[in-house]
Each structure stands twice: as structure tokens, then as C-alpha cells.
Amino acid sequence: MNTHTPNIKGDRPEIRQLDDAAANRIAAGEVVERPSSAVKELVENSLDAGATRIDIAYADGGKTLIRVSDDGIGIPEDQLHLALSRHATSKIDGTDLLNISSFGFRGEALPSLGAVGRLTISSRGFETDHASEITVNGGDIRPIKPVARSKGTTVELNDLFHATPARLKFLRTDRAEAQAITDVIKRLAMSEPYVGFTLRDVSGGGQGRVTFRSDAQSGDLFDAVLGRLRSILGTEFAENSVALDFEREGLSLHGYASLPTYSRGAAIGQYLFVNGRPVKDRLLLGAVRGAYSDYLSRDRHPVVALFIECDPTLVDVNVHPAKAEVRFRDPAGARSLIVSGLRHALSSAGHRASSTVADATLGAFQAEARPVAPVYQMDQRSRSTMVPPVQSGFADVQTEYSGRVEPVIETVEVEDAAEKPLGAARAQLHENYIIAQTPDGLVIVDQHAAHERLVYEKLKNQMAENGVASQALLLPEVVDLSENERLVLIDVLDELAKFGLVIEEFGGNAVCVRETPAILGEVNAQALVRDICDELTDQTTTKVVADKIEAILSRVACHGSIRSGRQMRAEEMNALLREMEATPHSGQCNHGRPTYVELKLADIERLFGRT
Ligand code: ADP
Ligand code: MG
């Protein structure tokens, strides 16, 4: 029945003041959406308290336990009660809501958390030698007790939402909630590089398992931020990004942005901060997309960590209960700051990605240079395949002098391949490297990496269109797993089915592979499943779901790829080159390494001291 029509005939309910518990529970509805929101509020409090080290623990995706400990300024015993009451804060005095420099200011987090869970705060105030503890359970505050502890504060939240079971139903799996917690911690860790963070999953009790850790960084801010980003986004990001240091009309922008050659399949690696506050802002994310539009296709996304600083009065942080969004006084100015700052940095980086690769190659050649180039002394075992030369060039010379390279007998349709960007395949060396001649130089292709990339792009396209076609195995393959492997695998069976990989439980810890992606041809299903389990249980990186899927796809692609060590016929090599030209991003493999290196004739001439 629809109850929205006003009840005119019945008695009119009185207007009454809600009690604190109800008011707090309502506020909690906005502030605490899920365990990660609670973690965010608590860690922000620790940062506001000037902590240099923050340890976070959670159990069952944060549903049963969240504990945040810091070495910050602490809460004096006589203020513990106040900390738990609504609209009570030490961070602003309420006279100027436009000039806020702390994370918190609403005075709502602790009372909200105390209303929807069991909250215990133990704290030792600054310059006191005793510590106290207060507990609130579903809004009911218990008397303060003395405790022993070192300087700082620990807030423990048990059984979140046990008082509001409706909310519990909306929570996702423990794994998904844990991932959201990790994401929150990573964002805050990026904005505070001088603070050390440890995140632990204590689901099984005891010390648990560290799922993320980043020690306090040192040095100037640029170094500290880069060090922190390296520990969170990986060394590859650090090595494939450009630094930004840009200013315009009272707004400044610094941080790091990936080179276009280092992109992702989803906009998940984009971290934005306004005056140190992590924000998820459509306007700013749109500006990032705009800045890269000349460099990346629409389905690729850069990885960025961008920090905007401005006078606090130019931005309103009080527009979102969880403070995840901000409003700029001049939104167009903020947008243009990002677009110009990024374009400027990217254009000055130019073709750095490719040139670093070629430079490194040249450097390696130069270091090895000897009177008789060792390339002519190939091991008899590593036979190479040569394509008959169409025009005189590098390859003929090599054939003539080496005497060990056997021409391939078949004639190939080379047409105008030599005019194509990746040129005409001339040889395969060490059963993995294709050497091709281009109009003004030569290209060396890593056949395995290149093919892996092509399979990966195809898989992604198929998946985006209508799911990856699968082929049924004549004999379903049973794979024995460890319990942990089985558990992580069954979590993603639906996703895997979308990739054309149909796996069922088979009793005990075994699973049964029924179908594999058709594009892979014949694969070793055992090895494929084990690889996917490895990816899923890889604890060194905590990835969000979309990331995991991308990583799994990339593993799948690897299984369908031409292995190094396989001899290729000339047509096959040329077909691979043409496909690479037609496929966006084929210049880098799924791991961000180049799939080919190009040396211009000018570079080669330099090698021989001709210029
Ligand atoms: P807000 O952060 O908006 O002020 P909270 O409800 O999150 O509101 O916290 C209330 C007050 O409790 C804070 O203003 C602060 O004085 C105190 N407080 C909370 N957490 C800590 C902490 N970890 N260390 C020191 N003081 C804290
Ligand atoms: Mg707070």
C-alpha cells in the first residue's frame, strides 16, 4: 500500500524532537555507508590528530571489527564524552566554514559510529601519564574506565550496523568490503606521505596478515610523494610517469601522471586530492580524460595522482556528508588547471616512452660493441629463419656473412610491407625476436609479448561486445586445488564464465573445467586455472575488482599466446606485424613492457660512428 498520501481523516501525529540515539542513527545513514566509510572517518581523525603512524586492522571485511590506532595528540579524559556527542569538534569554532584545513569539522563521525555499532575509544592525552577508555553501544554510553597505553588513540568499532540490520543487507562480500577499505587507505596514504600506514586483516584472530604497508617517507614533498606512489602504484608507474608542477590563477597542481604508453583498461588508477583531501569529483575526472584525449583511445585510461592546492576559501568542502566531493568557486578554472597542467607535462615529455627504450637498446649495443659483432656468431642451436630479401638491406648483409642463417624457402607476399610502420619481417632470431626492415630503420619485435597483447585486446573487445566465445572440452579437466585457492576461485566463477572459461565445483577442493575461451585454441586448462588462482591469491598487491579482472584476462591472454621458442613462418611474422599496426596499444605488452623496439638508420649509423 502506498503510504505517501497524507492521512487527512486520522489523528495527526505530533511533531516531536527525536532523541540523540535516533538523530545519530539518521546522521550515520549519510556518513557511514559501509565499513570503508568508518575506516575513512577514523583514519582522518588520526591524521587530524597529527599522527605519524597509523595502524588499521579489520576483520570480515570490517563488518565485525575495525580498529584504528595512532600516535597522535590524544583525547583528554574529560573530553571523551564530548567527542561522542553530535556536532562536537575541536577542529573549528563554527565562525568560518569557508576556511577549513582539517579533514574533519562536522563533529559527526564518532557519535554516528557509536549509534550503529559498538565503539570503544581508548586514549592517552598529550602530556598526561594516564589513559582512559569509553565505550558506547548502539548509542548507550558506558562509564569511563582507566586503561594503560602509550601516547595516542585507539578506536575500535565492533559489529558495525548490528543496530541497523537493514544496512547490513546492503553490504557486499567481505572481500569487496576489504577492497574498499584498502582503497580508502591508499588514497589517504597518498595524501600524507610522511605518515606510516599498516593495514591488517585479522579475520582469523591474532596478529592477522598485513595487506598493505607503507612506511613514512622522507625528503622534500616531491620525493616523499613519489616514494609513496611507488609503494602504492608500483615502480612501473613511477618510471612511466611525468611530474607536474603547474600554477594558474591562484591554483596549483602537482603530482604525477602516467605517460600515454602506460594506461589501464578502466579509470581505476585516478587519484585526485584537493588541499590534501581525497575527492572523487566528476568535474576533475572529466578534465583528466579531456587532457589525455589526444593521446589515448576512449577505452584506455591514464593513471594519475593529482594534488590541487588553493586557498581554502576558494573551495567549499561542506557539500557532501562523507566529504568525498568539493565545490570550487570557479569550476572552469579548476578544470582548465588540470587540462593545461597535464597537457603541458605530457607534451614536454614528448615521446619519452619510446625513446627511453631505444636509448637503452643503443646503450646496450654500444657497451657490447666489439670489432666482430657477436651477432654473427649465433649458436647453432638457436636456428634462425630468414625471409628472402626483397631489396638489399641489413638482412642480406647478415645472410652473406653469417653463413649460418638459413633462408626460408617459401616465397612470401611481402607486397609493400617494407613501407608499413613495422616493416617487412626479415628474420626470426632466438626463436623469439622478429627483425623487420622499415623504410628508415629496423624493428625488433618480442613475438611473445606482442602476441599476448593482441590476444588480450581481442579478449577485451569480445568481452565488451557479447562475451568471449567458448569451446567445450571433449574431456572436462579436473583440477585439484588448495582450499584457499578453491575459495578465491569460486568467488569469480561468474566473471570467468564471461571470459568463456566455464568452471564448476567438483567436490572437495577440486574444480572441473568444462569450457575454455575459443580464441586460445588448445590450452593447458590445468596451468590456466592455477595461474588464475595465483593471480587471485597474490597478496603482494591488493587490487580492486576491475583490476583483478584485467589481470586475469591478461593471464588468460598469456596462455593463448605464441610462446617464445616457437619458430614462425614468414607469413606468420608479417601477419603479426600487420595485426600489431592495426591494434591500438600493441606497442606495450600487458605488463607495460614494450613489444617492439625501433632503431632508426640514423641511430644505427651512430652506432658505427658514421655521424
Ligand atoms: P570531527 O572529526 O569532525 O571533529 P569526529 O566525531 O570525527 O568529528 O571527532 C570528534 C572529536 O574527537 C574530534 O574533533 C577530535 O577532537 C576528537 N578525536 C577523534 N578522534 C581522535 C583521534 N584519533 N585523536 C585525537 N582526537 C580525536
Ligand atoms: Mg572526524
XYZ file of C-alpha atoms and ligand atoms in Angstrom:
639
model
C 0.000 0.000 0.000
C 1.227 3.453 -0.787
C 1.559 5.388 2.457
C 2.685 8.632 0.876
C -0.799 10.149 0.752
C -1.382 12.365 3.789
C -3.724 10.830 6.302
C -6.394 13.528 6.499
C -9.030 11.655 8.469
C -6.889 10.027 11.108
C -5.212 11.746 14.056
C -2.354 13.974 13.058
C 0.908 12.745 14.641
C 2.610 15.321 16.827
C 5.854 16.932 15.820
C 8.475 15.835 18.314
C 12.184 16.175 18.879
C 13.997 12.919 18.106
C 16.280 11.665 20.844
C 20.057 11.683 20.352
C 20.246 7.993 19.526
C 17.743 8.340 16.689
C 19.328 11.554 15.400
C 22.769 9.939 15.419
C 21.496 6.878 13.657
C 19.994 9.063 10.947
C 23.236 11.002 10.588
C 25.096 7.706 10.394
C 22.982 6.810 7.374
C 24.775 9.526 5.446
C 28.211 9.420 6.992
C 28.701 5.674 7.327
C 27.608 3.915 4.207
C 29.817 0.850 4.618
C 32.829 -0.316 6.649
C 35.253 1.622 4.481
C 33.431 4.867 5.343
C 34.028 4.175 9.024
C 37.701 3.485 8.313
C 37.934 6.735 6.388
C 36.470 8.778 9.258
C 38.702 7.153 11.861
C 41.913 7.470 9.866
C 41.084 11.085 9.037
C 40.709 11.714 12.767
C 44.147 10.190 13.361
C 45.646 12.401 10.672
C 43.952 15.458 12.124
C 45.488 14.465 15.474
C 48.959 14.753 13.935
C 49.732 11.024 13.972
C 52.964 9.865 12.347
C 51.985 6.204 12.385
C 48.570 4.712 11.894
C 47.760 1.021 12.197
C 44.466 -0.207 10.881
C 43.009 -3.665 11.448
C 39.776 -5.169 10.221
C 38.005 -8.491 10.352
C 35.413 -9.907 7.983
C 35.623 -7.002 5.591
C 35.264 -4.616 8.536
C 31.826 -5.911 9.399
C 32.780 -7.390 12.754
C 35.833 -5.318 13.622
C 37.578 -2.130 12.625
C 40.440 -0.854 14.772
C 42.461 2.268 14.129
C 45.435 3.093 16.374
C 47.538 6.208 16.166
C 50.311 8.030 17.996
C 48.590 11.393 17.709
C 47.720 14.095 20.188
C 45.104 12.011 22.027
C 41.867 12.985 23.748
C 41.952 14.176 27.374
C 39.787 12.130 29.709
C 37.416 14.995 30.454
C 36.629 15.369 26.754
C 35.907 11.755 25.885
C 32.192 12.245 26.456
C 32.136 15.300 24.261
C 33.910 13.502 21.437
C 30.911 11.185 21.337
C 28.282 13.879 21.189
C 26.925 15.250 17.992
C 28.292 18.461 16.473
C 31.166 18.467 18.948
C 34.541 19.107 17.384
C 37.917 20.532 18.307
C 38.655 21.498 14.710
C 36.558 24.551 14.012
C 34.784 27.063 16.192
C 31.932 27.451 13.748
C 32.617 31.064 12.803
C 34.212 30.369 9.435
C 33.019 27.387 7.452
C 34.910 28.602 4.426
C 38.322 28.276 5.953
C 38.753 24.618 6.825
C 42.121 22.932 6.784
C 41.421 19.723 8.718
C 39.843 16.553 7.349
C 37.059 16.640 9.942
C 34.880 19.538 11.008
C 31.345 18.217 11.258
C 31.695 16.515 14.633
C 29.518 13.672 13.429
C 31.686 10.640 12.860
C 32.184 9.291 16.366
C 28.572 9.743 17.537
C 27.332 8.222 14.263
C 29.605 5.208 14.622
C 28.587 4.821 18.258
C 24.961 4.759 17.139
C 25.349 1.946 14.620
C 27.936 -0.260 16.284
C 29.851 -0.901 19.493
C 32.534 1.751 19.749
C 35.411 1.880 22.210
C 37.835 4.773 22.353
C 40.962 4.478 24.434
C 43.257 7.437 24.510
C 46.139 8.999 26.306
C 46.050 12.750 26.035
C 49.019 14.851 25.139
C 51.470 15.261 28.051
C 49.478 13.164 30.515
C 50.596 9.907 32.038
C 47.257 8.180 32.295
C 44.886 6.871 29.702
C 41.155 6.236 29.703
C 38.603 4.313 27.777
C 34.982 4.926 26.924
C 32.502 2.587 25.266
C 29.246 3.312 23.526
C 26.962 0.606 22.242
C 24.082 1.424 19.942
C 24.029 4.958 21.361
C 24.255 3.863 25.002
C 27.347 5.438 26.628
C 29.114 3.480 29.407
C 31.211 4.992 32.235
C 34.831 5.928 31.599
C 37.476 3.419 32.782
C 41.211 3.869 33.299
C 43.478 1.838 30.990
C 47.190 1.509 30.344
C 48.510 2.565 26.959
C 51.097 4.671 25.234
C 50.544 8.092 23.746
C 47.783 8.298 21.139
C 44.348 6.948 20.471
C 42.801 3.634 19.502
C 39.258 3.493 18.276
C 37.681 0.089 17.943
C 34.378 -0.460 16.220
C 32.686 -3.819 16.602
C 29.692 -5.234 14.814
C 29.013 -2.282 12.591
C 25.320 -1.937 11.717
C 24.250 -4.604 14.206
C 21.807 -1.993 15.473
C 20.571 -1.255 11.934
C 20.219 -4.672 10.284
C 18.683 -3.142 7.137
C 22.080 -1.636 6.341
C 23.805 -4.953 6.855
C 21.849 -6.401 3.966
C 23.336 -3.883 1.567
C 26.904 -4.746 2.332
C 28.865 -6.679 -0.233
C 31.097 -9.700 0.275
C 33.854 -9.449 2.864
C 36.336 -9.406 0.033
C 34.646 -6.464 -1.689
C 34.372 -4.520 1.554
C 38.026 -5.241 2.343
C 38.951 -3.915 -1.068
C 37.024 -0.723 -0.450
C 38.909 -0.325 2.844
C 42.219 -0.782 1.069
C 41.240 1.816 -1.493
C 40.410 4.339 1.240
C 43.729 3.708 2.972
C 45.687 4.028 -0.249
C 44.085 7.356 -1.045
C 44.751 8.777 2.400
C 48.276 7.369 2.350
C 48.952 9.173 -0.917
C 47.891 12.477 0.538
C 50.017 12.005 3.689
C 53.377 10.602 2.582
C 55.139 11.474 5.846
C 52.811 9.218 7.835
C 53.398 5.441 8.035
C 50.419 3.143 7.446
C 49.834 -0.538 8.104
C 46.653 -2.351 7.189
C 45.963 -5.801 8.594
C 43.269 -8.358 8.022
C 42.757 -10.001 11.427
C 39.766 -12.108 10.405
C 41.204 -15.304 11.837
C 42.208 -13.599 15.112
C 45.754 -12.984 16.294
C 48.146 -10.659 14.511
C 46.487 -11.341 11.192
C 48.052 -10.656 7.847
C 49.402 -7.346 6.609
C 47.561 -6.470 3.402
C 49.082 -3.062 2.881
C 52.001 -1.261 4.340
C 53.804 1.913 3.509
C 56.435 3.385 5.791
C 56.726 7.095 6.456
C 58.555 8.782 3.585
C 61.220 11.411 3.938
C 62.817 14.094 1.799
C 61.109 17.034 0.151
C 57.476 16.785 -0.775
C 58.098 15.734 -4.388
C 60.376 12.899 -3.300
C 58.067 11.874 -0.496
C 55.032 11.783 -2.778
C 56.916 9.861 -5.444
C 58.178 7.366 -2.856
C 54.657 6.862 -1.584
C 53.223 6.478 -5.077
C 55.918 3.962 -5.867
C 54.893 1.878 -2.885
C 51.202 2.094 -3.757
C 51.035 2.198 -7.550
C 54.219 0.270 -8.217
C 57.647 1.009 -9.597
C 56.362 0.786 -13.131
C 54.071 3.731 -12.551
C 56.894 5.723 -11.011
C 59.074 5.004 -14.026
C 56.381 5.686 -16.570
C 55.012 8.939 -15.276
C 55.793 12.605 -15.532
C 55.959 15.031 -12.629
C 53.627 18.003 -12.636
C 54.342 21.351 -11.110
C 51.941 23.878 -12.506
C 50.272 27.043 -11.346
C 47.493 29.173 -12.672
C 45.365 31.912 -11.180
C 45.885 31.072 -7.541
C 45.508 27.308 -8.023
C 48.466 24.981 -8.062
C 48.713 21.475 -9.391
C 51.390 18.946 -8.605
C 51.659 15.198 -8.675
C 52.400 12.505 -11.226
C 50.637 11.398 -14.378
C 51.308 8.329 -16.482
C 52.764 8.561 -19.943
C 50.187 7.584 -22.560
C 52.107 4.337 -23.090
C 51.183 3.345 -19.538
C 47.415 3.158 -19.463
C 44.720 0.993 -17.948
C 41.538 -0.586 -19.192
C 39.451 1.243 -16.591
C 39.532 4.578 -14.837
C 40.536 2.986 -11.560
C 44.010 4.373 -11.128
C 42.980 8.006 -10.853
C 43.565 9.700 -7.563
C 42.618 13.309 -7.011
C 43.196 15.470 -3.994
C 42.055 18.960 -3.186
C 44.024 20.601 -0.398
C 45.127 17.155 0.718
C 41.607 15.749 0.783
C 40.970 12.718 -1.453
C 37.986 13.539 -3.649
C 36.044 11.695 -6.297
C 34.938 14.540 -8.424
C 33.321 14.163 -11.834
C 34.418 17.570 -12.966
C 38.052 16.868 -12.218
C 37.976 13.326 -13.604
C 36.386 14.671 -16.782
C 39.226 17.162 -17.059
C 41.775 14.330 -16.810
C 40.012 12.468 -19.595
C 39.967 15.618 -21.701
C 43.657 16.231 -21.192
C 44.545 12.757 -22.462
C 42.006 12.660 -25.270
C 44.665 13.352 -27.907
C 46.888 10.594 -26.624
C 44.616 7.738 -25.647
C 41.682 5.945 -27.190
C 38.418 6.129 -25.278
C 38.774 2.694 -23.755
C 42.164 3.393 -22.230
C 42.657 5.385 -19.042
C 45.692 7.069 -17.591
C 46.923 6.556 -14.053
C 47.257 9.836 -12.197
C 47.766 11.184 -8.706
C 46.986 14.876 -8.843
C 47.128 17.275 -5.955
C 45.379 20.611 -6.288
C 46.233 23.219 -3.687
C 44.471 26.500 -3.266
C 43.368 28.961 -0.671
C 40.749 27.061 1.405
C 38.235 29.821 0.780
C 38.217 29.038 -2.958
C 36.673 25.647 -2.386
C 33.663 24.536 -0.342
C 34.275 21.217 1.396
C 30.938 21.212 3.168
C 28.842 19.883 0.308
C 28.965 16.150 0.946
C 28.269 14.302 4.214
C 31.219 11.996 3.742
C 33.297 14.898 2.363
C 34.054 12.954 -0.813
C 33.223 15.891 -3.051
C 34.100 19.544 -3.006
C 32.804 22.552 -4.875
C 35.118 25.055 -6.473
C 34.169 28.702 -6.537
C 35.459 28.718 -10.088
C 34.880 25.229 -11.543
C 36.042 26.241 -15.022
C 39.334 27.431 -13.549
C 39.884 24.088 -11.800
C 39.135 22.217 -14.993
C 41.460 24.288 -17.075
C 44.199 23.970 -14.444
C 44.100 20.190 -14.857
C 43.809 20.165 -18.634
C 46.603 22.678 -19.157
C 48.830 21.230 -16.452
C 48.571 17.715 -17.848
C 48.913 18.720 -21.497
C 51.917 20.815 -20.672
C 53.628 17.977 -18.793
C 52.772 15.365 -21.403
C 53.911 17.413 -24.358
C 57.211 18.222 -22.706
C 57.651 14.512 -22.041
C 57.186 14.023 -25.798
C 57.938 10.503 -26.914
C 59.876 9.702 -23.831
C 58.445 6.221 -23.521
C 59.696 5.061 -26.861
C 62.938 6.976 -26.750
C 63.961 5.563 -23.375
C 63.502 2.133 -24.839
C 65.513 2.846 -27.966
C 68.212 4.667 -25.987
C 68.569 1.757 -23.632
C 68.881 -0.580 -26.582
C 71.528 1.560 -28.209
C 73.344 1.848 -24.924
C 73.372 -1.919 -24.606
C 74.655 -2.333 -28.147
C 77.355 0.230 -27.592
C 78.527 -1.398 -24.389
C 78.843 -4.707 -26.211
C 80.407 -3.306 -29.353
C 83.396 -5.346 -30.478
C 85.302 -5.435 -33.725
C 83.455 -8.542 -34.809
C 79.826 -8.179 -33.888
C 78.818 -11.193 -31.772
C 75.513 -11.360 -33.559
C 77.279 -13.224 -36.364
C 78.356 -15.960 -34.036
C 74.994 -17.379 -33.321
C 74.760 -20.633 -31.509
C 73.897 -23.442 -33.864
C 71.018 -24.468 -31.627
C 69.254 -21.169 -31.920
C 68.434 -21.505 -35.557
C 67.005 -18.514 -37.224
C 64.547 -18.195 -40.015
C 65.160 -15.735 -42.795
C 62.747 -14.222 -45.215
C 64.174 -13.848 -48.720
C 65.215 -10.230 -49.045
C 63.121 -8.124 -51.392
C 65.589 -5.331 -51.509
C 69.123 -5.056 -50.446
C 69.426 -4.138 -46.772
C 70.594 -5.131 -43.380
C 69.271 -8.658 -43.616
C 71.104 -9.556 -46.849
C 74.350 -8.418 -45.413
C 73.830 -10.623 -42.456
C 72.966 -13.649 -44.605
C 76.000 -13.128 -46.702
C 78.435 -13.023 -43.837
C 76.985 -15.317 -41.246
C 76.632 -18.388 -43.375
C 74.629 -19.893 -40.542
C 71.323 -18.319 -41.246
C 69.186 -20.495 -43.458
C 66.957 -18.732 -45.938
C 63.411 -19.903 -45.911
C 62.430 -21.454 -48.933
C 58.827 -20.299 -49.266
C 58.291 -17.074 -51.122
C 56.126 -14.620 -49.285
C 53.663 -11.954 -50.263
C 55.715 -9.090 -48.940
C 53.902 -6.559 -51.202
C 54.642 -3.158 -49.842
C 55.246 -4.434 -46.309
C 58.554 -2.637 -46.204
C 56.632 0.656 -46.357
C 54.455 -0.213 -43.357
C 55.294 1.264 -39.937
C 56.547 -2.054 -38.588
C 58.103 -3.009 -41.891
C 58.729 -6.374 -43.530
C 59.824 -9.345 -41.424
C 63.333 -10.402 -42.400
C 64.358 -12.861 -39.750
C 63.473 -14.572 -36.555
C 66.263 -14.789 -34.037
C 66.498 -16.979 -30.973
C 63.008 -18.180 -31.777
C 61.521 -15.118 -30.162
C 62.668 -11.969 -31.904
C 61.382 -10.885 -35.243
C 63.632 -8.490 -37.123
C 61.806 -6.325 -39.630
C 63.045 -3.714 -42.043
C 61.208 -0.394 -42.115
C 61.642 2.438 -44.626
C 64.144 4.194 -42.386
C 65.423 1.662 -39.922
C 64.705 -1.651 -38.298
C 62.298 -3.021 -35.753
C 62.865 -5.831 -33.276
C 59.651 -7.457 -32.064
C 59.284 -9.652 -28.998
C 56.877 -12.134 -30.566
C 55.527 -13.493 -27.316
C 54.876 -10.113 -25.757
C 53.325 -8.785 -28.958
C 51.045 -11.723 -29.466
C 49.989 -11.698 -25.856
C 48.929 -8.094 -26.288
C 46.925 -8.882 -29.405
C 45.114 -11.776 -27.751
C 44.429 -9.596 -24.749
C 42.948 -6.780 -26.827
C 40.809 -9.307 -28.700
C 39.577 -10.861 -25.491
C 38.682 -7.450 -24.152
C 36.818 -6.489 -27.306
C 34.913 -9.741 -27.403
C 34.052 -9.335 -23.781
C 32.794 -5.806 -24.240
C 30.679 -6.857 -27.206
C 28.950 -10.072 -26.268
C 31.124 -12.160 -24.058
C 34.047 -14.292 -25.079
C 33.133 -17.279 -27.227
C 33.972 -20.542 -25.535
C 34.607 -24.053 -26.712
C 33.612 -27.120 -24.740
C 36.381 -29.505 -23.784
C 35.811 -33.029 -25.041
C 37.032 -34.315 -21.739
C 36.338 -31.891 -18.902
C 39.501 -31.384 -16.920
C 39.512 -31.824 -13.152
C 41.928 -29.625 -11.243
C 42.805 -30.211 -7.594
C 43.249 -27.006 -5.646
C 44.097 -25.994 -2.138
C 41.168 -24.886 -0.020
C 42.222 -21.283 -0.227
C 42.585 -21.441 -3.998
C 39.172 -23.003 -4.346
C 37.596 -20.335 -2.162
C 39.032 -17.434 -4.125
C 38.207 -19.105 -7.403
C 34.543 -19.825 -6.694
C 34.087 -16.153 -5.874
C 34.760 -15.264 -9.511
C 33.180 -18.171 -11.396
C 30.536 -15.917 -12.943
C 33.151 -13.463 -14.131
C 35.255 -16.253 -15.580
C 32.268 -17.641 -17.453
C 32.054 -14.263 -19.207
C 35.604 -14.847 -20.436
C 34.498 -18.157 -21.880
C 36.075 -20.105 -19.059
C 33.417 -22.326 -17.554
C 34.464 -23.959 -14.302
C 32.327 -25.896 -11.850
C 32.876 -27.170 -8.361
C 33.709 -30.842 -8.337
C 33.518 -31.800 -4.682
C 36.254 -31.454 -2.099
C 38.714 -28.849 -3.257
C 38.567 -29.941 -6.869
C 37.055 -27.983 -9.718
C 36.164 -29.106 -13.205
C 36.941 -27.049 -16.317
C 34.217 -27.555 -18.918
C 34.816 -24.810 -21.468
C 37.755 -22.607 -22.378
C 37.900 -19.385 -24.431
C 37.781 -20.360 -28.119
C 40.318 -17.706 -29.063
C 43.005 -19.555 -27.118
C 42.739 -22.705 -29.192
C 44.024 -25.734 -27.346
C 45.208 -24.759 -23.910
C 46.517 -26.463 -20.865
C 43.474 -25.958 -18.662
C 45.316 -27.096 -15.525
C 48.004 -24.493 -15.947
C 45.480 -21.813 -16.830
C 43.378 -22.411 -13.711
C 46.449 -22.493 -11.493
C 47.683 -19.249 -12.955
C 44.364 -17.591 -12.317
C 44.420 -18.841 -8.717
C 47.907 -17.405 -8.332
C 46.677 -14.085 -9.593
C 43.715 -14.163 -7.215
C 45.729 -15.127 -4.172
C 48.620 -12.808 -4.920
C 48.864 -10.960 -1.640
C 51.623 -8.624 -2.660
C 49.182 -6.431 -4.496
C 45.726 -5.662 -3.279
C 43.720 -4.818 -6.308
C 40.177 -3.657 -6.775
C 37.814 -5.956 -8.623
C 38.092 -4.369 -12.061
C 41.852 -4.538 -11.743
C 41.773 -8.198 -10.824
C 39.650 -8.969 -13.827
C 42.056 -7.168 -16.071
C 44.904 -9.080 -14.513
C 43.090 -12.371 -15.026
C 42.365 -11.506 -18.659
C 45.998 -10.798 -19.115
C 46.897 -14.188 -17.626
C 44.382 -15.831 -19.910
C 45.875 -13.995 -22.887
C 49.311 -15.234 -21.957
C 48.122 -18.828 -22.295
C 46.895 -18.322 -25.820
C 49.999 -16.552 -26.986
C 52.773 -17.734 -29.186
C 55.425 -18.846 -26.773
C 58.914 -17.708 -27.222
C 60.830 -20.633 -28.610
C 58.405 -21.254 -31.425
C 59.666 -20.887 -34.966
C 57.417 -18.740 -37.094
C 56.994 -18.767 -40.818
C 57.479 -15.566 -42.756
C 53.780 -15.091 -43.447
C 53.031 -15.597 -39.798
C 55.556 -12.989 -38.806
C 54.282 -10.486 -41.331
C 50.705 -11.180 -40.298
C 51.692 -10.486 -36.714
C 53.299 -7.182 -37.684
C 50.219 -6.089 -39.663
C 47.949 -7.007 -36.779
C 50.088 -5.034 -34.386
C 49.768 -1.987 -36.625
C 46.008 -2.355 -36.627
C 45.678 -2.842 -32.876
C 45.761 0.119 -30.532
C 48.313 -0.132 -27.723
C 50.110 -3.009 -29.276
C 53.338 -1.147 -28.536
C 53.291 -2.339 -24.966
C 52.581 -5.765 -23.578
C 50.081 -6.361 -20.800
C 52.758 -5.703 -18.247
C 53.641 -2.312 -19.700
C 56.866 -3.524 -21.315
C 57.468 -2.643 -24.948
C 56.534 -5.253 -27.519
C 58.950 -3.849 -30.054
C 61.928 -1.545 -30.297
C 62.634 0.601 -33.287
C 66.093 1.725 -34.335
C 66.308 4.394 -36.989
C 69.035 4.234 -39.620
C 70.421 7.367 -38.037
C 70.739 5.507 -34.712
C 72.446 2.625 -36.407
C 74.823 4.978 -38.166
C 75.636 6.492 -34.795
C 76.490 3.019 -33.514
C 79.054 2.648 -36.237
C 80.418 6.111 -35.702
C 79.240 7.218 -39.115
C 77.801 10.507 -37.867
P 35.359 15.791 13.655
O 36.493 14.983 13.143
O 34.504 16.313 12.565
O 35.789 16.839 14.604
P 34.587 13.358 14.999
O 33.273 12.899 15.514
O 35.228 12.545 13.974
O 34.376 14.839 14.479
O 35.574 13.519 16.238
C 35.189 14.346 17.325
C 36.396 14.884 18.048
O 37.071 13.834 18.720
C 37.440 15.484 17.136
O 37.155 16.868 16.867
C 38.718 15.335 17.962
O 38.887 16.388 18.868
C 38.461 14.072 18.751
N 39.120 12.924 18.141
C 38.559 11.968 17.380
N 39.450 11.034 17.003
C 40.647 11.419 17.527
C 41.977 10.887 17.489
N 42.273 9.758 16.835
N 42.935 11.562 18.154
C 42.666 12.700 18.821
N 41.439 13.244 18.878
C 40.427 12.630 18.254
Mg 36.284 13.189 12.217
